[in-house]
mmCIF file of C-alpha atoms in Angstrom:
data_model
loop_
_atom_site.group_PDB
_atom_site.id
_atom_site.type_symbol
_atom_site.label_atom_id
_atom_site.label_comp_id
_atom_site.label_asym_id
_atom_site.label_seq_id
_atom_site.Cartn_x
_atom_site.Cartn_y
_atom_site.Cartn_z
ATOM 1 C CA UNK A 292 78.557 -196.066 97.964
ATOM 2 C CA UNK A 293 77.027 -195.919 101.346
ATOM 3 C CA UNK A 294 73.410 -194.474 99.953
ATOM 4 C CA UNK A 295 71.842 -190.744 100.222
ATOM 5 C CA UNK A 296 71.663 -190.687 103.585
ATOM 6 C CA UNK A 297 75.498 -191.001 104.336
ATOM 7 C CA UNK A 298 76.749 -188.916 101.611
ATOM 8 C CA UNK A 299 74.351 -186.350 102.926
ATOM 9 C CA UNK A 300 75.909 -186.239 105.861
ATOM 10 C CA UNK A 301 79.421 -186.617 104.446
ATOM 11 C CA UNK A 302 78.638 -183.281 101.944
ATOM 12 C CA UNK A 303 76.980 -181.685 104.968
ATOM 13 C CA UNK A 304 80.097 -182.354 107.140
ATOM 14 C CA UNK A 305 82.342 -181.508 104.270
ATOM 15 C CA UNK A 306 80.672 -178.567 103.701
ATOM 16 C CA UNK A 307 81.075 -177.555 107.510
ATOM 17 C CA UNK A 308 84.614 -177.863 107.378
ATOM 18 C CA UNK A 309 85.069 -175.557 104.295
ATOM 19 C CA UNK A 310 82.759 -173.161 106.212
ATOM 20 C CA UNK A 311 85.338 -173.036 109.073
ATOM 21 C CA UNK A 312 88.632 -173.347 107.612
ATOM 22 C CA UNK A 313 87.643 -170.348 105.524
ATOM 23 C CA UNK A 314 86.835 -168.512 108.361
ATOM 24 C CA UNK A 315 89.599 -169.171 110.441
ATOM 25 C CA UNK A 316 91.906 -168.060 106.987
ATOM 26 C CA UNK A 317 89.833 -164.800 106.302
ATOM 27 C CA UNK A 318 90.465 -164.306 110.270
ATOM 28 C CA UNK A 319 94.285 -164.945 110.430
ATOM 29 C CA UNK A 320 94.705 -163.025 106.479
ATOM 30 C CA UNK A 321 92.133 -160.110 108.183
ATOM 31 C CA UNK A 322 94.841 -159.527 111.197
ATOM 32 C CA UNK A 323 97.464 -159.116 109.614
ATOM 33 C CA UNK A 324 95.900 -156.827 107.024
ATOM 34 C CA UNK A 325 94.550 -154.420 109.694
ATOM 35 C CA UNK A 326 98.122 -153.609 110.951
ATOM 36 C CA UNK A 327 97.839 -151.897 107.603
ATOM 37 C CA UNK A 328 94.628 -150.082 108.180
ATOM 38 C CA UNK A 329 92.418 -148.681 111.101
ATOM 39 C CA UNK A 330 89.586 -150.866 110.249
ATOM 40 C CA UNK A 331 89.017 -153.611 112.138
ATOM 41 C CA UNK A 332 89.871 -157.360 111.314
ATOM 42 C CA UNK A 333 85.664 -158.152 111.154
ATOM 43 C CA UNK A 334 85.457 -155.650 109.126
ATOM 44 C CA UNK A 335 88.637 -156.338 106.886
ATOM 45 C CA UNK A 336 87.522 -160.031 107.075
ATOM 46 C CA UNK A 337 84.168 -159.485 106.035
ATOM 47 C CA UNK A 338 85.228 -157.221 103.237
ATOM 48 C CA UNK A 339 88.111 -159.864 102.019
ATOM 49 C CA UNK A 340 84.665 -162.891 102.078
ATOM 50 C CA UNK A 341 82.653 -160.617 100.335
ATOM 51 C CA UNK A 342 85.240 -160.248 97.410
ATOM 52 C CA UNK A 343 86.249 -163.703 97.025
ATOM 53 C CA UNK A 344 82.286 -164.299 97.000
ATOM 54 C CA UNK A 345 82.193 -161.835 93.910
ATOM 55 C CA UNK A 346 84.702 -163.127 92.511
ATOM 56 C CA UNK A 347 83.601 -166.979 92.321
ATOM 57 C CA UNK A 348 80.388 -165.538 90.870
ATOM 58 C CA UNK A 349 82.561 -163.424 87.616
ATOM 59 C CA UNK A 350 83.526 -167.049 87.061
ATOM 60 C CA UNK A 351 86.344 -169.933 87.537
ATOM 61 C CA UNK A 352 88.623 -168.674 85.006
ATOM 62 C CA UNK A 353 89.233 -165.096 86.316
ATOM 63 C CA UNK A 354 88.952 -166.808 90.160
ATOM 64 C CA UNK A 355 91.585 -168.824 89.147
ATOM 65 C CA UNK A 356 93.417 -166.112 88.041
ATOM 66 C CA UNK A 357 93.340 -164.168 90.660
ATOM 67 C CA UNK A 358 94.246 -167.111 92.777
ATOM 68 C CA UNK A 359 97.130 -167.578 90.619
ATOM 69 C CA UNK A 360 98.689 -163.941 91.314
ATOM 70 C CA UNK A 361 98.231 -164.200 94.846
ATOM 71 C CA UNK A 362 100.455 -167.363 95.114
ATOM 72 C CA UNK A 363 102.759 -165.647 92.869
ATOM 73 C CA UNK A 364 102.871 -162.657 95.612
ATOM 74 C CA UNK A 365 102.638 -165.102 98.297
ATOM 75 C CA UNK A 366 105.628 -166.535 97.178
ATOM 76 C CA UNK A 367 108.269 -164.179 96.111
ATOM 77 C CA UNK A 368 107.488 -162.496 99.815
ATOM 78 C CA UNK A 369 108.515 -165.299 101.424
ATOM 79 C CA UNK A 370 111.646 -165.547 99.276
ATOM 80 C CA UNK A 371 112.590 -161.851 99.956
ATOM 81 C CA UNK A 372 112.036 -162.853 103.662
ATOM 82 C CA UNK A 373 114.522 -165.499 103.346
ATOM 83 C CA UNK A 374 116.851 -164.354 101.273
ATOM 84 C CA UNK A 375 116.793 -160.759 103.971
ATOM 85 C CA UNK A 376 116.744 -162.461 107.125
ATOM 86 C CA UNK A 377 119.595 -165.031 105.887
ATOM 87 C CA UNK A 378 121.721 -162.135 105.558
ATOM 88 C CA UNK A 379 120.961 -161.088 109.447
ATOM 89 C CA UNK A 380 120.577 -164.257 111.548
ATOM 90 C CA UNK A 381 122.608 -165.051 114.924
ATOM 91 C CA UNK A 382 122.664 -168.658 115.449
ATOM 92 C CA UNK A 383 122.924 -167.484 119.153
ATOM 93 C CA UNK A 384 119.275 -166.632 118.952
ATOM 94 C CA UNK A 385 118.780 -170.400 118.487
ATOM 95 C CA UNK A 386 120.053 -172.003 121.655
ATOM 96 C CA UNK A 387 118.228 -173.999 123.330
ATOM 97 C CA UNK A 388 116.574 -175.132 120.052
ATOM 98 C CA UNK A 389 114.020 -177.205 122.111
ATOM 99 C CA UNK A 390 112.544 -174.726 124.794
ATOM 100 C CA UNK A 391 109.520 -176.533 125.535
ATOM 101 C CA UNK A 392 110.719 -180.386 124.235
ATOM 102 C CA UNK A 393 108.970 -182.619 122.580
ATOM 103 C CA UNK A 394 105.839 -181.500 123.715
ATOM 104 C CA UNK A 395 106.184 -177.631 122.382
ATOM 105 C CA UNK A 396 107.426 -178.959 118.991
ATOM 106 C CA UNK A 397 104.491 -181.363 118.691
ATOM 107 C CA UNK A 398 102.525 -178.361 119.009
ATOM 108 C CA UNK A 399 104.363 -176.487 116.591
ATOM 109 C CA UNK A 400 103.392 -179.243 114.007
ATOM 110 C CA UNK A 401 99.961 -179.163 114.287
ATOM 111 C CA UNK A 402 99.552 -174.968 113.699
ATOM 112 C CA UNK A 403 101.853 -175.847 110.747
ATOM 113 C CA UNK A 404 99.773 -178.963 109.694
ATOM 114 C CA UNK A 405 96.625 -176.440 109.093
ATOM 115 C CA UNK A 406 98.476 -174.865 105.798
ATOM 116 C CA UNK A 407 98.653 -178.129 104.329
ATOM 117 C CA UNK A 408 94.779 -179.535 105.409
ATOM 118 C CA UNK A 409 94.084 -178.407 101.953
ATOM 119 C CA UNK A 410 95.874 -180.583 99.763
ATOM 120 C CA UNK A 411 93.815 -183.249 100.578
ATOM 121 C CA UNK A 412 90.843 -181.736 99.469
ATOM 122 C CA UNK A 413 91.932 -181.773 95.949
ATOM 123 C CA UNK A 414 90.863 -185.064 94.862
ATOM 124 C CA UNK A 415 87.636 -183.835 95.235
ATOM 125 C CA UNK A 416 87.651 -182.100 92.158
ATOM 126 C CA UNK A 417 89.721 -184.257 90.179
ATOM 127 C CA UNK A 418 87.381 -184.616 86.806
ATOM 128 C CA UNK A 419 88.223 -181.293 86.403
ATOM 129 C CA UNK A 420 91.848 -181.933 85.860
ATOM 130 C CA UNK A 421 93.800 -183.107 82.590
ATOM 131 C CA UNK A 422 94.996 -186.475 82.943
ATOM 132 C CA UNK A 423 94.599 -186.916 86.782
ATOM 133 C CA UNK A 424 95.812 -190.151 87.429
ATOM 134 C CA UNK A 425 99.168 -188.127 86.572
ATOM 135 C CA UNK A 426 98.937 -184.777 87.118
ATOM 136 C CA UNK A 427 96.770 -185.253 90.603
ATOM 137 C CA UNK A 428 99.814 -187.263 92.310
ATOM 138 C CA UNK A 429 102.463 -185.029 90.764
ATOM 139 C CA UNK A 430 100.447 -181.563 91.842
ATOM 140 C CA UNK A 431 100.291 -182.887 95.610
ATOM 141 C CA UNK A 432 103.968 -183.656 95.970
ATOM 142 C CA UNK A 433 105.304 -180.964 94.036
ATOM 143 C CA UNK A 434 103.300 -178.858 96.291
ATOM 144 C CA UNK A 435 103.974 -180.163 99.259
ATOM 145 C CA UNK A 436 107.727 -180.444 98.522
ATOM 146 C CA UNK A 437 108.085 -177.074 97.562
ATOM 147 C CA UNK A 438 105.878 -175.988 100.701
ATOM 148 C CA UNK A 439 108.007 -177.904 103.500
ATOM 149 C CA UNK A 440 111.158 -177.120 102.100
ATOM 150 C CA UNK A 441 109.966 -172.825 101.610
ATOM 151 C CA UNK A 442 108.070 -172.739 105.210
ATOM 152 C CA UNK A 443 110.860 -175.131 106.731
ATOM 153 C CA UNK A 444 114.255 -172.663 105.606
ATOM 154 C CA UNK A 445 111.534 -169.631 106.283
ATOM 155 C CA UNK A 446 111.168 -171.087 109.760
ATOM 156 C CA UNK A 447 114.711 -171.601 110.641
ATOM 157 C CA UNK A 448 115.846 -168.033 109.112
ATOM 158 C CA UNK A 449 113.286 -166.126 111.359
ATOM 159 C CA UNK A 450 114.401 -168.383 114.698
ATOM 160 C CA UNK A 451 117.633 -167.126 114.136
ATOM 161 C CA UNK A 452 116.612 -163.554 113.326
ATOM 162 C CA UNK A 453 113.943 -162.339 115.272
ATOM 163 C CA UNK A 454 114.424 -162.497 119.387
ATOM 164 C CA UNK A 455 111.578 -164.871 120.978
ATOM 165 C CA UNK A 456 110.983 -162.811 123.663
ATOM 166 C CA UNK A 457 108.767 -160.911 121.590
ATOM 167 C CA UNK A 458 107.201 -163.977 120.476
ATOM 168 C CA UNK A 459 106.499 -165.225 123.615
ATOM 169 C CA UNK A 460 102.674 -165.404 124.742
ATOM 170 C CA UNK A 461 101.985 -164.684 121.084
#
């Protein structure tokens, strides 16, 4: 609406922040991955871009897929997470629930805010969806939903499991 050159610079700037949001993922996903091996997380992250690059080029349909699965993983992990750490949490661990105020909490948002950034990317590729003056609205909040409540009950069982001192400085 704004003519070639702005929407040049909007897909250039758009295209930026895909750029570094999938680095910083392939970064965070490549260190915890090299706990598992003695490679290091360049090496594991470059490995993990250069797959998902493969992949995209088989096609949608088996990206998708794959995509798919690893949700499904993603997910019942967390839920064996919860459903073990429920069993073992001290509400002493919790007290004081505010160490740092308002302040430290604010901060706490916005590192949780980053898993979400992506949801509003979505409507960028909404003629690909069925029906997406339905299914586009009701995809977001169902996500979302099911996101907040899963990372919010996650959250609270591992503040009452694991002792912050060794999350301190980390």
């Amino acid at each position: 609406s704004l003519g070639p050159v702005f929407g040049t610079i909007s897909g250039l700037g758009n295209w930026g922040v895909v750029c570094l949001k999938s680095a910083f993922a392939l970064a965070g996903l490549a260190a915890y991955l090299s706990l598992f091996t003695d490679v290091s997380p360049k090496g594991v992250a470059i490995g993990i871009g250069l797959f998902l690059l493969g992949l995209n080029f088989v096609g949608v349909k088996k990206a998708s897929g794959f995509q798919t699965l690893i949700v499904f993983i993603t997910l019942v992990t967390l839920l064996i997470l919860i459903v073990g750490g429920a069993g073992i949490m001290e509400t002493k661990r919790m007290e004081p629930f505010f160490t740092d105020g308002a302040v430290g909490f604010g901060i706490a948002i916005n590192l949780v805010f980053v898993s979400y950034a992506g949801v509003t990317k979505v409507a960028s590729f909404a003629e690909e969806i069925k029906n997406p003056e339905k299914n586009l609205p009701l995809g977001i909040l169902l996500a979302l939903g099911i996101m907040v409540v899963i990372y919010g009950v996650l959250t609270f069982v591992l503040y009452a499991t694991v002792d912050m001192s060794l999350l301190e400085g980390s």
